[in-house]
mmCIF file of C-alpha atoms and ligand atoms in Angstrom:
data_model
loop_
_atom_site.group_PDB
_atom_site.id
_atom_site.type_symbol
_atom_site.label_atom_id
_atom_site.label_comp_id
_atom_site.label_asym_id
_atom_site.label_seq_id
_atom_site.Cartn_x
_atom_site.Cartn_y
_atom_site.Cartn_z
ATOM 1 C CA MET A 1334 0.183 0.093 0.063
ATOM 2 C CA THR A 1335 1.531 3.132 -1.227
ATOM 3 C CA TYR A 1336 0.673 7.078 -0.574
ATOM 4 C CA ASP A 1337 -0.777 8.527 -3.896
ATOM 5 C CA SER A 1338 0.344 12.158 -3.739
ATOM 6 C CA ASP A 1339 -2.646 13.007 -6.530
ATOM 7 C CA ASN A 1340 -5.723 11.860 -3.869
ATOM 8 C CA ILE A 1341 -8.177 14.600 -3.114
ATOM 9 C CA PHE A 1342 -7.281 15.599 0.427
ATOM 10 C CA ALA A 1343 -3.339 16.000 -1.063
ATOM 11 C CA LYS A 1344 -4.831 18.157 -3.563
ATOM 12 C CA ILE A 1345 -6.674 20.389 -0.616
ATOM 13 C CA LEU A 1346 -3.528 20.815 1.418
ATOM 14 C CA ARG A 1347 -1.577 21.913 -1.961
ATOM 15 C CA GLY A 1348 -4.186 24.610 -2.272
ATOM 16 C CA GLU A 1349 -5.249 22.695 -5.768
ATOM 17 C CA ILE A 1350 -8.748 22.658 -4.685
ATOM 18 C CA PRO A 1351 -11.002 24.431 -2.708
ATOM 19 C CA CYS A 1352 -12.304 23.412 0.847
ATOM 20 C CA GLU A 1353 -14.281 25.142 3.858
ATOM 21 C CA LYS A 1354 -11.251 25.397 6.196
ATOM 22 C CA LEU A 1355 -11.829 25.036 9.726
ATOM 23 C CA TYR A 1356 -8.351 25.498 11.517
ATOM 24 C CA GLU A 1357 -4.307 24.613 10.944
ATOM 25 C CA ASP A 1358 -1.426 24.343 12.837
ATOM 26 C CA GLU A 1359 2.121 22.831 12.068
ATOM 27 C CA GLU A 1360 0.645 19.119 11.556
ATOM 28 C CA THR A 1361 -3.136 19.364 10.974
ATOM 29 C CA PHE A 1362 -5.367 20.838 8.829
ATOM 30 C CA VAL A 1363 -9.563 20.424 9.486
ATOM 31 C CA PHE A 1364 -11.893 21.242 6.830
ATOM 32 C CA MET A 1365 -15.964 20.398 6.685
ATOM 33 C CA ASP A 1366 -16.911 17.368 4.917
ATOM 34 C CA ILE A 1367 -18.866 18.011 1.582
ATOM 35 C CA MET A 1368 -21.114 15.275 2.320
ATOM 36 C CA PRO A 1369 -21.841 15.299 6.000
ATOM 37 C CA ARG A 1370 -23.790 12.965 7.946
ATOM 38 C CA ALA A 1371 -24.336 15.394 10.519
ATOM 39 C CA ASP A 1372 -24.398 19.091 10.903
ATOM 40 C CA GLY A 1373 -20.898 20.370 11.703
ATOM 41 C CA HIS A 1374 -19.209 16.739 9.996
ATOM 42 C CA CYS A 1375 -15.632 17.886 9.578
ATOM 43 C CA LEU A 1376 -12.584 16.274 8.856
ATOM 44 C CA VAL A 1377 -8.916 16.125 10.647
ATOM 45 C CA ILE A 1378 -5.808 15.202 8.454
ATOM 46 C CA PRO A 1379 -1.980 15.584 9.232
ATOM 47 C CA LYS A 1380 0.109 17.923 6.835
ATOM 48 C CA THR A 1381 2.635 15.163 6.424
ATOM 49 C CA PRO A 1382 1.888 12.576 3.725
ATOM 50 C CA CYS A 1383 0.285 8.751 5.115
ATOM 51 C CA ARG A 1384 -2.538 6.623 3.801
ATOM 52 C CA ASN A 1385 -4.584 5.681 7.076
ATOM 53 C CA MET A 1386 -3.367 4.971 10.389
ATOM 54 C CA LEU A 1387 -1.898 1.746 9.439
ATOM 55 C CA ASP A 1388 1.138 3.688 8.017
ATOM 56 C CA ALA A 1389 1.082 6.656 9.929
ATOM 57 C CA SER A 1390 3.626 7.711 12.757
ATOM 58 C CA VAL A 1391 3.006 7.836 16.098
ATOM 59 C CA GLU A 1392 3.377 11.680 15.867
ATOM 60 C CA GLN A 1393 0.990 12.005 13.089
ATOM 61 C CA LEU A 1394 -1.523 9.913 15.078
ATOM 62 C CA ALA A 1395 -0.857 11.744 18.176
ATOM 63 C CA ALA A 1396 -0.949 15.439 16.144
ATOM 64 C CA CYS A 1397 -4.459 14.459 14.454
ATOM 65 C CA LEU A 1398 -5.677 13.421 18.122
ATOM 66 C CA ASN A 1399 -4.691 16.662 19.664
ATOM 67 C CA THR A 1400 -6.622 18.725 17.062
ATOM 68 C CA VAL A 1401 -9.288 16.181 17.108
ATOM 69 C CA GLN A 1402 -10.218 17.048 20.921
ATOM 70 C CA LYS A 1403 -9.911 20.737 20.462
ATOM 71 C CA ILE A 1404 -12.048 20.714 17.220
ATOM 72 C CA SER A 1405 -14.675 18.181 18.947
ATOM 73 C CA HIS A 1406 -14.713 21.025 22.091
ATOM 74 C CA ALA A 1407 -15.762 23.540 19.398
ATOM 75 C CA CYS A 1408 -18.226 21.530 17.590
ATOM 76 C CA MET A 1409 -20.077 20.370 21.083
ATOM 77 C CA ASP A 1410 -20.325 24.685 21.962
ATOM 78 C CA ALA A 1411 -21.133 25.624 18.381
ATOM 79 C CA PHE A 1412 -23.858 23.067 17.744
ATOM 80 C CA ASP A 1413 -24.587 22.451 21.476
ATOM 81 C CA ALA A 1414 -24.125 18.950 20.913
ATOM 82 C CA GLN A 1415 -24.562 16.202 23.443
ATOM 83 C CA GLY A 1416 -21.954 13.821 21.900
ATOM 84 C CA ILE A 1417 -19.179 13.264 19.414
ATOM 85 C CA THR A 1418 -19.022 10.604 17.173
ATOM 86 C CA LEU A 1419 -15.190 10.053 15.984
ATOM 87 C CA GLN A 1420 -15.158 7.798 12.588
ATOM 88 C CA GLN A 1421 -11.690 6.668 10.925
ATOM 89 C CA PHE A 1422 -11.868 4.321 8.084
ATOM 90 C CA ASN A 1423 -8.571 2.125 6.888
ATOM 91 C CA GLU A 1424 -8.289 0.851 3.184
ATOM 92 C CA PRO A 1425 -11.376 -0.281 0.893
ATOM 93 C CA ALA A 1426 -12.472 -3.271 3.480
ATOM 94 C CA GLY A 1427 -12.020 -0.886 6.145
ATOM 95 C CA GLY A 1428 -14.534 1.696 4.427
ATOM 96 C CA GLN A 1429 -11.875 3.909 3.546
ATOM 97 C CA GLU A 1430 -12.450 6.192 0.088
ATOM 98 C CA VAL A 1431 -9.903 8.849 0.305
ATOM 99 C CA TYR A 1432 -6.606 7.609 0.988
ATOM 100 C CA HIS A 1433 -4.965 10.340 2.924
ATOM 101 C CA LEU A 1434 -5.033 10.082 6.922
ATOM 102 C CA HIS A 1435 -8.512 11.460 8.249
ATOM 103 C CA PHE A 1436 -10.556 11.554 11.098
ATOM 104 C CA HIS A 1437 -14.523 12.249 10.996
ATOM 105 C CA ILE A 1438 -15.725 14.509 13.473
ATOM 106 C CA LEU A 1439 -19.500 14.169 14.011
ATOM 107 C CA PRO A 1440 -21.612 16.209 16.355
ATOM 108 C CA ARG A 1441 -24.495 14.150 17.696
ATOM 109 C CA HIS A 1442 -27.568 14.720 19.497
ATOM 110 C CA GLU A 1443 -29.760 12.136 21.575
ATOM 111 C CA GLY A 1444 -32.088 10.171 19.388
ATOM 112 C CA LEU A 1445 -31.235 11.846 15.920
ATOM 113 C CA LYS A 1446 -29.547 9.625 13.326
ATOM 114 C CA LEU A 1447 -26.521 10.021 11.107
ATOM 115 C CA ARG A 1448 -27.600 10.882 7.619
ATOM 116 C CA PRO A 1449 -27.096 8.378 4.560
ATOM 117 C CA PRO A 1450 -23.506 8.979 3.123
ATOM 118 C CA GLY A 1451 -23.406 10.508 -0.077
ATOM 119 C CA GLN A 1452 -25.774 13.307 0.225
ATOM 120 C CA MET A 1453 -23.976 16.770 -1.136
ATOM 121 C CA ALA A 1454 -23.907 19.567 0.841
ATOM 122 C CA ASP A 1455 -26.152 22.777 0.029
ATOM 123 C CA PHE A 1456 -22.427 25.074 -0.033
ATOM 124 C CA ALA A 1457 -24.173 27.978 1.861
ATOM 125 C CA VAL A 1458 -25.422 25.889 4.537
ATOM 126 C CA LEU A 1459 -21.897 24.683 4.734
ATOM 127 C CA LYS A 1460 -20.258 27.667 5.179
ATOM 128 C CA GLN A 1461 -22.707 28.987 7.977
ATOM 129 C CA GLN A 1462 -21.955 25.614 10.063
ATOM 130 C CA ALA A 1463 -18.229 26.418 9.371
ATOM 131 C CA ASP A 1464 -18.846 29.775 10.598
ATOM 132 C CA LYS A 1465 -20.160 28.373 13.897
ATOM 133 C CA ILE A 1466 -17.348 26.589 14.349
ATOM 134 C CA ARG A 1467 -14.778 29.179 13.478
ATOM 135 C CA LYS A 1468 -16.576 31.349 16.085
ATOM 136 C CA ALA A 1469 -16.558 28.677 19.120
ATOM 137 C CA LEU A 1470 -12.765 28.317 18.101
ATOM 138 C CA ALA A 1471 -11.964 31.691 18.488
ATOM 139 C CA ARG A 1472 -13.968 31.735 22.071
HETATM 140 P P1 AMP B 1470 -13.593 7.957 3.674
HETATM 141 O O1 AMP B 1470 -12.496 7.629 2.892
HETATM 142 O O2 AMP B 1470 -14.603 6.698 3.538
HETATM 143 O O3 AMP B 1470 -13.429 7.894 5.330
HETATM 144 O O4 AMP B 1470 -14.621 8.543 3.212
HETATM 145 C C1 AMP B 1470 -14.330 10.075 2.732
HETATM 146 C C2 AMP B 1470 -14.560 11.370 2.815
HETATM 147 O O5 AMP B 1470 -14.305 12.265 2.328
HETATM 148 C C3 AMP B 1470 -16.086 11.389 3.006
HETATM 149 O O6 AMP B 1470 -17.118 11.527 3.918
HETATM 150 C C4 AMP B 1470 -16.462 12.444 1.717
HETATM 151 O O7 AMP B 1470 -17.974 12.927 1.648
HETATM 152 C C5 AMP B 1470 -15.348 13.018 1.900
HETATM 153 N N1 AMP B 1470 -14.949 14.132 1.009
HETATM 154 C C6 AMP B 1470 -14.431 13.691 -0.537
HETATM 155 N N2 AMP B 1470 -14.365 14.771 -1.074
HETATM 156 C C7 AMP B 1470 -14.317 15.908 -0.249
HETATM 157 C C8 AMP B 1470 -13.724 17.017 -0.419
HETATM 158 N N3 AMP B 1470 -13.120 17.399 -1.918
HETATM 159 N N4 AMP B 1470 -14.025 18.115 0.422
HETATM 160 C C9 AMP B 1470 -14.617 17.466 1.772
HETATM 161 N N5 AMP B 1470 -14.865 16.373 2.044
HETATM 162 C C10 AMP B 1470 -14.442 15.403 0.759
#
């Protein structure tokens, strides 16, 4: 299993395709998922290449989880969420579709199911939700 530097998240990191960016630090980058399964569904990725959890370094995983926790707190705040579901898929059999390590952050509310996968966001709504998370991060 090798890393393909033409994957869509590598292109986002290089600024070759647009995204609704929420946050970045030296090691990680965070943006909205364009097919959100919950309001505020966003993705945390390392800035350095790795395919998934299986080939990631301990440093890449630690940096991502540090950011996951930070963004999860902001999402709890921004959406008055009651919980967070964290998803991370590895290889096709594990449900992975984009081959650059990423963690899904899904704000959750009691009794509200995740939406089915594959439904494209309304980009105006996605931006409003991103604004809420950015505001919560700034608090
Ligand atoms: P998976 O590899 O199964 O974790 O799925 C990849 C995720 O990336 C899915 O939730 C997609 O909706 C999301 N996705 C794919 N392309 C983009 C993109 N250009 N910007 C933001 N999210 C994306």
